[in-house]
């Protein structure tokens, strides 16, 4: 039988306990909601349509597709992942030809080290503080002197206010530090991302790489 | 007890639930059975058909074919430097044609067969090609990116590469074929991404938020750190003689609200708060929601294929020769092995988040594919000349077990014999944490030592078969 006549509710309300308890009124809304919600769950889970010959009744997701796509509630929990990265490479001995990949900075009046680019972000629902609306910056650094040093990172995305974070590198040339910094605000689709690193002490710091990642913890 | 579950979706005709329609237990039989079916497809419980699990593979009806991929990917660094005149960028090595500005392996999940590629250039008059190849070095897609007629001003060129191989490694590259002026061409900001759009047709699922939970706890919870624990209903409850009673409607509603939270990750409509709970507010070890994690409390949940990260190590001539012969900050040339026969650190400072996925699950696991080229007469057949070694570290610097894989040539002759891929499998990692990736190469005595015989070109990290 065609699914076009099967009961459906676009985003059904939760049914109240009192309405489904013994002695409650036999309201037609009750079976309609229960049957319709089963179809909503099925199509939102699978991408629908659920029975082949009817158009999917579930709403379009932010990617212009049907069903949940894990872009954040209510389209499923967001997966933790890297958005983009730069990598570093320090030559070890004389094994390789070519250039090193790292960036040294940190002395006073040094021109800030700057990253400027466009980044594509998977579309996500326009809900405040939704998981994919933030990109978390992580950096890998090495101090090149025996002095501790301050490093200030400024992140700008699109028209949002710049966000600044400061941290101190250890007074050791041996340790490589990996730092989780503040987040930047992202929008669905293309984002203009500018990240600048600036040192405010005599200590020279070597930036070995950094990445921007999405969602900070397992459960949103 | 026989659990009530549908084998395929049943639903109900509108007339069955319309006003004044008689309501029978059989009407709810379909609703509760369908709900139980959705639970099994999402969680992989009670042995659902393997081709029907919601794994977003796109192969079978009902498998969640519209997931899309969760990340944007970018193969090389964009503008970066300490001043406006000190940038890192790609260049093609002057007038010499046939250079790969970049060539990287990209894993496409099942259900995906196209990629969008884009490049920003210093000079809008340049033209080049975007190409996709399979792991036999055969071309899958070839798009010429040419400036428009007239007075071109746009420095961005892009193309959609179609007909790629889903569920496999594809080689994606940008090649310079023609340089009319003889000058070195400079490229900035190459990007590779899935060509989704931020939909103009998007209709958000509106969930009414209120101050408190007006409906009380509708979901079935079993204590702290709750994942879904829905009630099973015996099929005998739906025998024809029985009337519709509150137990059926109540349990069905609660089951559906539980599944609603589990699937959507949002509270059941009308409630402010979640009723499913992770085992901690911050850094929980188990998520309460559907995330394909196959965690300890939901071990059967189907996992998905996910590309996590790709990176280009630089450009190379198509025959494997260096683009530039001298090191310098204005080049984007791939680095090559120089003299020694010992393995050495090459790439050690990528630090990326990885999701909550198991270290191994059947044949699906974390993998890292590396593309390299030998600019001599090609690799010596399929012999084990060079190994790739991958080790994952956490923030404390503690390593996981190193995984090793030998490079395999793409073909037996021509350029196909010069290029090789190592697909490192079963990489142990720190789930749901930031991981630092250390990549090394191990040269055996068989491999030639001539100063420029091995150039890593690109890498991709993915979760797949």
XYZ file of C-alpha atoms in Angstrom:
685
model
C 0.000 0.000 0.000
C 1.295 3.412 -0.862
C 3.042 5.244 1.891
C 1.631 8.579 0.804
C -1.357 8.025 3.017
C 0.530 6.758 6.006
C 0.168 8.892 9.074
C 3.006 11.271 9.798
C 3.694 14.182 12.056
C 6.431 16.562 10.913
C 8.066 16.920 14.262
C 5.723 15.326 16.731
C 5.294 16.572 20.222
C 6.165 14.269 23.020
C 3.050 12.665 24.333
C 2.280 13.629 27.875
C 2.067 10.880 30.464
C -1.402 11.948 31.540
C -2.705 11.585 28.012
C -1.621 7.996 27.656
C -2.427 6.731 31.123
C -5.300 4.446 31.990
C -8.562 6.329 32.074
C -7.358 9.094 29.781
C -9.664 10.365 27.078
C -9.624 8.372 23.873
C -8.384 11.282 21.839
C -7.538 10.548 18.199
C -4.401 12.642 18.619
C -2.881 9.916 20.734
C -2.696 7.130 18.135
C -1.931 9.713 15.454
C 1.068 10.929 17.414
C 2.321 7.458 18.246
C 2.012 6.173 14.700
C 3.272 9.399 13.154
C 6.244 9.636 15.437
C 7.287 6.108 14.521
C 7.441 7.215 10.894
C 9.352 10.355 11.788
C 11.921 8.348 13.731
C 12.281 5.846 10.904
C 12.808 8.480 8.212
C 15.021 10.699 10.332
C 17.173 7.653 11.099
C 17.412 6.202 7.608
C 17.071 9.217 5.329
C 13.676 8.083 4.105
C 11.326 7.537 2.448
C 10.557 4.579 4.586
C 8.372 2.566 2.246
C 9.759 3.158 -1.177
C 7.079 4.790 -3.234
C 6.322 7.923 -1.297
C 8.238 11.140 -0.886
C 10.128 11.421 2.379
C 8.110 13.348 4.891
C 10.989 14.235 7.173
C 12.411 17.752 7.080
C 15.444 18.778 5.044
C 18.688 18.907 6.985
C 21.281 21.717 6.715
C 23.052 19.883 3.870
C 19.859 19.867 1.806
C 19.461 16.166 2.367
C 16.980 14.078 4.330
C 17.550 12.478 7.676
C 20.128 12.896 10.392
C 23.681 13.641 9.276
C 25.442 14.124 12.619
C 25.826 17.876 12.258
C 24.558 18.462 15.779
C 21.187 18.234 17.539
C 18.501 17.646 16.386
C 20.331 16.087 13.424
C 22.288 13.683 15.545
C 25.291 14.105 17.786
C 28.284 15.748 16.140
C 31.436 13.718 15.598
C 34.677 15.072 16.972
C 37.154 15.747 14.195
C 39.847 17.949 12.738
C 38.750 20.852 10.576
C 42.131 21.752 9.132
C 45.750 21.546 10.134
C 49.232 22.618 9.289
C 52.030 20.221 9.989
C 55.581 20.811 10.997
C 58.749 19.097 10.044
C 62.207 19.504 11.442
C 64.979 17.819 9.568
C 66.701 15.182 11.617
C 70.359 14.953 10.833
C 71.096 15.016 7.132
C 68.587 12.411 6.074
C 66.412 14.652 3.967
C 66.783 17.320 1.363
C 64.307 20.127 1.101
C 63.072 22.701 3.507
C 62.165 22.547 7.140
C 58.633 23.434 8.043
C 58.342 25.459 11.176
C 58.044 29.064 12.130
C 60.195 30.868 14.666
C 58.980 33.966 16.423
C 58.823 35.524 19.798
C 61.235 38.363 20.218
C 59.817 41.747 21.118
C 58.671 43.772 18.104
C 58.697 40.690 15.943
C 56.119 40.821 13.198
C 53.276 38.485 14.177
C 53.113 35.152 12.431
C 49.852 35.024 10.575
C 47.640 32.413 8.964
C 44.965 33.688 6.638
C 42.688 31.452 4.629
C 39.251 30.194 3.756
C 37.897 27.065 5.381
C 34.816 25.060 4.509
C 32.697 24.016 7.471
C 30.045 21.355 7.148
C 26.595 22.980 7.318
C 25.039 22.822 10.764
C 21.753 23.985 12.281
C 21.589 27.662 13.283
C 21.206 26.983 16.960
C 23.114 28.979 19.538
C 26.218 27.167 20.769
C 25.575 24.205 18.498
C 28.680 21.956 18.432
C 29.982 22.765 14.964
C 29.694 26.522 15.551
C 33.063 26.441 17.302
C 36.535 25.607 16.127
C 39.066 24.822 18.838
C 42.648 25.814 18.185
C 45.482 23.532 19.246
C 49.155 24.296 18.735
C 52.428 22.432 19.065
C 55.401 24.559 20.111
C 58.950 24.291 21.288
C 60.813 26.880 23.310
C 64.205 27.636 21.803
C 65.685 29.280 24.862
C 65.935 28.558 28.542
C 63.568 31.429 29.289
C 59.848 31.150 29.678
C 57.943 33.194 27.162
C 54.507 34.601 26.619
C 52.717 33.884 23.383
C 49.509 35.617 22.398
C 47.207 34.112 19.808
C 44.504 36.164 18.138
C 41.782 34.423 16.168
C 39.398 36.154 13.803
C 36.623 34.519 11.819
C 34.399 36.363 9.391
C 32.925 39.421 11.072
C 33.104 38.055 14.593
C 34.983 39.895 17.296
C 38.599 38.721 17.578
C 39.259 36.259 20.359
C 42.595 36.362 22.100
C 44.317 33.756 24.206
C 47.671 33.909 25.933
C 49.839 31.156 27.286
C 53.340 30.669 28.594
C 55.865 28.298 27.156
C 58.033 26.397 29.584
C 61.594 27.456 30.253
C 63.037 24.460 28.544
C 64.370 23.830 25.098
C 63.738 20.118 25.245
C 60.027 19.951 25.900
C 57.511 20.107 23.145
C 54.241 21.537 24.366
C 50.808 20.909 22.971
C 48.239 23.461 23.964
C 44.458 23.540 23.672
C 43.455 27.147 23.255
C 40.255 29.068 22.981
C 37.685 28.546 20.255
C 36.710 30.584 17.232
C 33.154 31.139 16.064
C 32.278 29.456 12.767
C 29.338 29.646 10.388
C 28.055 26.990 7.970
C 29.922 26.931 4.665
C 32.906 29.142 3.918
C 34.708 30.870 6.751
C 37.483 33.424 6.543
C 39.947 32.421 9.253
C 42.851 34.535 10.444
C 45.142 33.331 13.210
C 48.126 35.337 14.370
C 50.832 34.356 16.847
C 52.868 36.958 18.638
C 55.575 36.688 21.261
C 56.045 39.187 24.054
C 59.215 38.016 25.701
C 62.804 37.491 24.768
C 62.263 33.764 24.481
C 62.213 32.513 20.938
C 59.458 30.043 20.235
C 59.186 27.593 17.390
C 55.710 26.822 16.082
C 55.733 23.282 14.782
C 52.144 23.072 13.699
C 48.586 23.800 14.646
C 45.119 22.567 13.889
C 41.536 23.697 14.320
C 39.171 21.001 15.527
C 35.481 20.741 16.191
C 33.571 19.847 19.342
C 35.280 19.884 22.685
C 33.836 16.894 24.397
C 32.163 13.642 23.552
C 28.619 14.540 24.503
C 27.366 17.814 23.181
C 8.283 -13.279 25.833
C 8.302 -12.402 22.149
C 9.522 -8.870 21.596
C 7.227 -6.866 19.378
C 9.302 -5.644 16.408
C 8.476 -5.040 12.762
C 10.554 -6.723 10.063
C 9.851 -3.812 7.706
C 8.167 -0.516 8.370
C 4.399 -0.948 8.904
C 2.963 2.463 9.737
C -0.743 3.146 9.677
C -3.150 4.621 7.210
C -4.465 8.027 8.114
C -7.996 6.657 8.322
C -6.941 4.274 11.059
C -6.081 7.109 13.404
C -8.449 9.803 12.249
C -11.073 11.405 14.454
C -13.895 9.012 15.257
C -11.965 6.074 13.869
C -12.013 3.022 16.112
C -8.590 2.396 17.549
C -7.451 -1.165 18.019
C -4.439 -2.667 19.671
C -3.289 -3.640 16.208
C -2.883 0.046 15.376
C -0.352 0.425 18.146
C 1.182 -2.919 17.222
C 2.636 -1.261 14.127
C 3.804 1.822 16.016
C 5.641 -0.074 18.720
C 7.019 -2.583 16.219
C 8.306 0.183 13.945
C 9.900 1.966 16.859
C 11.652 -1.221 17.926
C 12.853 -1.697 14.336
C 14.377 1.782 14.269
C 16.125 1.052 17.557
C 17.658 -2.122 16.132
C 18.821 -0.382 12.939
C 20.472 2.413 14.910
C 22.011 0.286 17.632
C 22.723 -2.887 15.683
C 20.915 -4.914 18.333
C 18.859 -8.086 17.833
C 20.647 -8.916 14.591
C 19.068 -6.545 12.069
C 19.795 -7.307 8.412
C 23.397 -6.298 7.708
C 22.422 -4.254 4.671
C 19.848 -2.260 6.609
C 21.867 -0.937 9.519
C 22.149 2.825 9.643
C 25.803 3.132 8.691
C 25.397 5.994 6.195
C 26.926 3.851 3.474
C 24.431 4.909 0.852
C 24.371 1.438 -0.632
C 21.039 0.170 0.568
C 17.658 1.725 1.048
C 17.287 2.754 4.632
C 20.983 2.783 5.428
C 21.156 6.503 5.953
C 22.344 7.434 2.527
C 22.189 11.167 3.036
C 24.721 11.622 5.782
C 27.385 13.547 4.001
C 30.846 13.774 5.437
C 31.562 15.605 8.601
C 34.615 17.597 7.711
C 36.160 20.022 5.368
C 39.573 18.952 4.212
C 42.467 20.975 2.947
C 45.571 19.455 1.432
C 48.178 22.117 1.991
C 48.963 25.148 3.979
C 47.446 28.387 2.990
C 49.042 31.757 3.261
C 51.472 31.735 6.084
C 54.603 33.577 6.955
C 56.105 36.259 9.090
C 55.533 39.097 6.683
C 53.692 39.918 3.506
C 56.702 39.020 1.423
C 57.444 35.810 3.231
C 54.759 33.375 2.267
C 54.601 29.687 1.753
C 52.924 28.714 -1.441
C 52.932 26.361 -4.389
C 54.872 26.989 -7.536
C 55.326 24.942 -10.659
C 59.054 25.325 -11.191
C 59.006 27.749 -14.092
C 58.272 26.921 -17.696
C 58.583 23.187 -17.309
C 55.170 21.589 -17.857
C 53.878 18.477 -16.166
C 54.266 19.363 -12.530
C 51.988 18.306 -9.740
C 51.382 21.357 -7.585
C 50.022 18.774 -5.188
C 48.961 15.149 -5.390
C 47.356 13.597 -2.337
C 45.452 10.429 -1.475
C 41.856 11.002 -0.374
C 39.586 8.315 1.055
C 35.962 8.596 -0.044
C 33.325 6.868 2.088
C 30.709 4.724 0.439
C 27.994 6.909 -0.980
C 30.393 9.685 -2.001
C 31.649 9.890 -5.602
C 32.605 13.522 -6.142
C 34.761 16.235 -4.680
C 34.972 19.970 -5.100
C 38.463 21.375 -5.633
C 39.386 25.035 -5.472
C 42.563 27.031 -5.742
C 43.565 30.616 -5.194
C 46.279 32.022 -7.433
C 48.406 35.145 -7.552
C 47.823 35.667 -11.260
C 44.312 35.280 -12.699
C 45.651 34.408 -16.167
C 47.084 31.050 -15.200
C 45.466 27.801 -16.248
C 45.933 24.336 -14.882
C 44.223 20.987 -14.437
C 42.449 19.381 -11.541
C 42.711 15.595 -11.824
C 41.525 12.521 -9.983
C 43.101 9.105 -10.439
C 42.589 5.690 -8.971
C 45.321 3.703 -7.274
C 46.360 2.250 -10.641
C 47.254 5.768 -11.846
C 44.331 5.732 -14.282
C 42.532 9.051 -14.680
C 38.996 9.212 -13.282
C 38.341 12.916 -13.807
C 40.197 15.684 -15.647
C 39.020 19.287 -15.420
C 40.871 22.129 -17.108
C 40.715 25.295 -15.044
C 41.091 28.148 -17.509
C 40.617 31.865 -16.927
C 37.447 33.304 -18.461
C 37.515 35.130 -21.782
C 37.965 38.877 -21.571
C 39.575 40.506 -18.637
C 39.741 37.888 -15.945
C 39.990 39.208 -12.472
C 39.105 36.236 -10.325
C 42.050 34.507 -8.784
C 39.942 31.559 -7.671
C 39.484 28.537 -9.899
C 37.428 25.514 -8.991
C 35.989 22.336 -10.421
C 33.841 19.402 -9.381
C 35.526 16.061 -9.946
C 32.911 13.430 -10.757
C 33.035 9.669 -11.096
C 35.387 8.997 -8.212
C 35.616 5.636 -6.487
C 33.514 5.387 -3.311
C 34.911 3.378 -0.442
C 38.443 3.586 -1.827
C 41.546 5.741 -1.968
C 41.454 8.307 -4.785
C 44.432 10.401 -5.825
C 43.497 14.073 -6.142
C 45.889 16.546 -7.689
C 46.432 19.826 -9.468
C 48.823 19.786 -12.428
C 50.351 22.567 -14.479
C 50.431 21.662 -18.156
C 51.230 24.888 -19.950
C 53.154 27.985 -19.065
C 52.949 30.502 -21.931
C 55.021 33.179 -20.332
C 57.693 30.895 -19.036
C 57.423 32.387 -15.624
C 57.068 30.463 -12.433
C 53.460 30.298 -11.413
C 52.481 30.699 -7.841
C 49.414 29.198 -6.232
C 47.888 29.791 -2.845
C 45.263 28.084 -0.789
C 44.355 24.783 -2.432
C 41.237 23.281 -0.945
C 39.471 19.949 -1.384
C 36.058 19.444 0.119
C 32.754 17.692 -0.308
C 30.494 19.895 -2.342
C 27.684 20.227 0.099
C 25.825 23.471 0.329
C 24.487 25.356 3.263
C 20.969 24.646 2.118
C 18.658 27.500 1.156
C 15.818 24.983 1.467
C 16.702 24.128 4.998
C 13.750 23.941 7.360
C 14.944 23.598 10.923
C 13.308 21.093 13.142
C 11.753 23.349 15.709
C 11.745 22.032 19.202
C 9.775 24.065 21.661
C 11.895 25.096 24.590
C 10.183 25.943 27.844
C 11.339 26.855 31.288
C 10.968 23.473 32.865
C 10.118 19.982 31.812
C 6.331 20.183 31.680
C 5.897 16.551 30.895
C 8.141 15.061 33.498
C 10.580 12.338 32.621
C 9.156 10.635 29.610
C 12.206 8.609 28.748
C 13.226 5.381 30.324
C 16.354 5.903 32.368
C 18.179 3.403 34.485
C 20.373 5.614 36.627
C 23.507 7.696 36.225
C 25.384 7.373 33.004
C 22.322 6.262 31.187
C 22.227 5.140 27.649
C 18.943 4.066 26.214
C 17.117 1.395 28.134
C 13.732 1.120 26.462
C 10.977 -1.225 27.554
C 10.327 -4.307 25.481
C 6.695 -5.037 24.831
C 5.422 -8.571 24.430
C 3.723 -9.232 21.138
C 0.864 -10.950 22.959
C -0.240 -7.552 24.233
C -1.463 -6.784 20.762
C -3.712 -9.774 20.338
C -6.993 -8.811 18.809
C -9.321 -9.270 21.802
C -7.390 -6.874 23.976
C -8.446 -3.264 24.237
C -6.073 -0.347 24.026
C -4.948 0.299 27.535
C -2.749 2.841 29.205
C 0.209 0.533 29.606
C 0.570 0.179 25.857
C 0.205 3.844 25.049
C 2.398 4.944 27.937
C 5.225 2.549 27.172
C 5.052 3.277 23.464
C 5.257 7.020 24.081
C 8.174 6.649 26.474
C 10.003 4.345 24.105
C 9.606 6.815 21.266
C 10.746 9.758 23.354
C 13.793 7.805 24.443
C 14.644 6.969 20.865
C 13.995 10.580 19.884
C 16.670 11.811 22.295
C 19.065 9.037 21.343
C 18.762 9.736 17.616
C 18.502 13.517 17.496
C 20.767 14.347 20.420
C 18.180 16.880 21.578
C 15.621 16.652 24.380
C 12.244 15.215 23.524
C 10.026 17.989 22.332
C 8.566 20.103 25.103
C 11.272 19.202 27.554
C 14.040 21.572 28.475
C 16.429 18.972 29.762
C 17.819 15.714 28.547
C 16.713 12.555 30.247
C 19.490 10.465 28.796
C 22.760 11.152 30.537
C 26.419 10.743 29.802
C 28.486 9.453 32.692
C 30.071 12.851 33.301
C 29.360 16.461 32.458
C 32.813 16.975 30.996
C 34.984 14.477 29.193
C 32.556 11.590 29.625
C 33.757 8.130 28.775
C 30.468 7.153 27.187
C 28.033 9.220 25.185
C 24.353 8.689 25.821
C 23.516 9.388 22.210
C 23.731 7.776 18.807
C 27.277 8.447 17.556
C 28.451 5.228 15.869
C 31.023 4.856 18.631
C 30.393 1.170 19.340
C 31.154 1.963 22.949
C 31.136 -0.370 25.878
C 27.425 0.081 26.473
C 26.417 -0.075 22.814
C 28.930 -2.438 21.265
C 26.793 -3.375 18.280
C 26.228 0.163 17.045
C 27.217 0.271 13.357
C 30.291 2.360 12.641
C 30.732 4.678 9.686
C 33.419 5.468 7.141
C 34.907 8.869 7.904
C 37.797 10.789 6.331
C 39.515 12.783 9.065
C 42.432 14.657 7.613
C 44.576 14.991 4.510
C 47.803 16.853 3.991
C 50.085 17.582 1.061
C 53.828 17.488 1.511
C 54.504 19.559 -1.575
C 54.746 19.495 -5.339
C 56.760 17.301 -7.658
C 57.368 16.895 -11.363
C 55.208 14.184 -12.872
C 58.244 12.033 -13.546
C 59.179 12.233 -9.905
C 61.866 14.870 -10.152
C 62.042 17.773 -7.776
C 60.155 20.918 -8.711
C 62.880 23.049 -7.212
C 66.441 22.045 -6.608
C 67.188 24.431 -3.818
C 65.570 24.800 -0.474
C 63.819 28.049 0.157
C 60.811 29.558 1.774
C 59.217 30.465 -1.533
C 58.813 26.908 -2.759
C 56.421 24.141 -2.099
C 58.553 21.258 -3.204
C 58.219 17.827 -1.732
C 61.119 16.843 0.449
C 63.159 13.810 -0.418
C 65.360 11.298 1.251
C 68.997 12.171 1.035
C 71.622 9.691 2.017
C 71.108 7.366 4.907
C 69.473 3.989 4.908
C 67.977 4.287 8.354
C 64.463 5.374 9.097
C 64.008 8.898 10.269
C 61.354 11.223 11.522
C 59.531 13.021 8.805
C 56.202 14.233 10.058
C 55.680 14.414 13.751
C 53.699 17.418 14.720
C 50.171 17.027 13.486
C 47.783 17.212 16.393
C 44.170 16.471 15.563
C 40.995 15.464 17.347
C 39.695 12.001 16.643
C 36.171 10.875 17.496
C 34.991 8.152 19.807
C 35.575 5.115 17.620
C 36.972 1.747 18.655
C 40.611 0.949 17.984
C 39.631 -2.110 16.040
C 36.255 -3.387 14.995
C 36.194 -6.277 12.594
C 37.824 -5.107 9.404
C 36.993 -1.458 9.930
C 39.570 0.636 11.705
C 41.747 3.721 11.644
C 44.011 3.780 8.600
C 46.526 6.159 7.115
C 47.384 6.130 3.415
C 50.634 7.679 2.173
C 51.535 8.441 -1.436
C 55.189 8.625 -2.446
C 57.173 8.703 -5.677
C 60.507 7.292 -6.807
C 62.091 9.343 -9.552
C 64.387 6.652 -10.850
C 63.246 3.750 -12.965
C 60.429 3.084 -10.576
C 60.102 0.813 -7.647
C 61.702 -2.578 -7.952
C 58.501 -4.433 -8.620
C 56.495 -5.212 -5.529
C 59.456 -5.784 -3.275
C 59.493 -4.484 0.243
C 61.818 -1.545 -0.130
C 60.282 1.109 2.078
C 57.993 0.823 5.072
C 55.781 3.518 6.523
C 55.503 3.600 10.318
C 52.711 5.395 12.164
C 52.552 6.043 15.898
C 49.899 8.002 17.764
C 50.650 10.015 20.904
C 48.422 11.667 23.476
C 49.032 15.052 25.080
C 51.215 13.452 27.745
C 53.497 12.102 25.045
C 52.601 8.463 25.622
C 52.775 6.457 22.394
C 50.477 3.740 21.152
C 51.834 0.689 19.372
C 53.483 1.545 16.050
C 51.804 0.235 12.901
C 53.892 -0.622 9.855
C 52.977 -1.056 6.192
C 55.113 -1.531 3.061
C 54.703 0.717 0.036
C 53.148 -0.964 -2.999
C 53.697 0.418 -6.531
C 50.590 1.570 -8.373
C 51.615 -0.237 -11.559
C 54.341 -2.175 -13.308
C 55.589 0.384 -15.818
C 55.653 4.060 -16.722
C 54.633 6.662 -14.193
C 52.422 4.091 -12.464
C 55.585 2.287 -11.440
C 57.097 5.438 -9.991
C 54.264 6.120 -7.551
C 53.412 3.916 -4.602
C 50.957 3.871 -1.722
C 51.325 2.475 1.766
C 47.946 1.990 3.444
C 48.817 1.594 7.107
C 46.118 -0.397 8.836
C 44.772 -0.959 12.317
C 46.383 2.109 13.824
C 45.920 2.283 17.577
C 44.847 5.720 18.748
C 43.407 7.621 21.688
C 39.681 7.672 21.092
C 37.875 10.937 21.624
C 41.105 12.824 22.273
C 43.627 14.929 20.467
C 46.223 12.663 18.890
C 49.689 13.612 17.702
C 50.620 11.675 14.594
C 54.208 10.600 14.095
C 55.053 9.352 10.637
C 58.351 7.691 9.813
C 59.858 5.783 6.927
C 62.016 2.705 7.167
C 64.389 2.058 4.293
C 65.782 -1.372 3.719
C 69.108 -2.110 2.101
C 67.286 -2.919 -1.118
C 66.241 0.608 -1.778
C 68.526 2.827 -3.769
C 70.453 5.566 -1.990
C 71.081 8.261 -4.542
C 69.964 11.433 -2.904
C 66.590 11.988 -4.492
C 64.942 8.645 -4.894
C 62.068 8.917 -2.449
C 59.614 11.797 -2.062
C 56.514 11.535 0.144
C 53.722 13.535 -1.490
C 50.648 13.323 0.660
C 48.772 11.507 3.353
C 45.188 10.888 4.440
C 43.851 9.606 7.735
C 40.478 7.890 7.722
C 38.235 5.366 9.380
C 37.236 2.687 6.925
C 37.530 -0.869 5.682
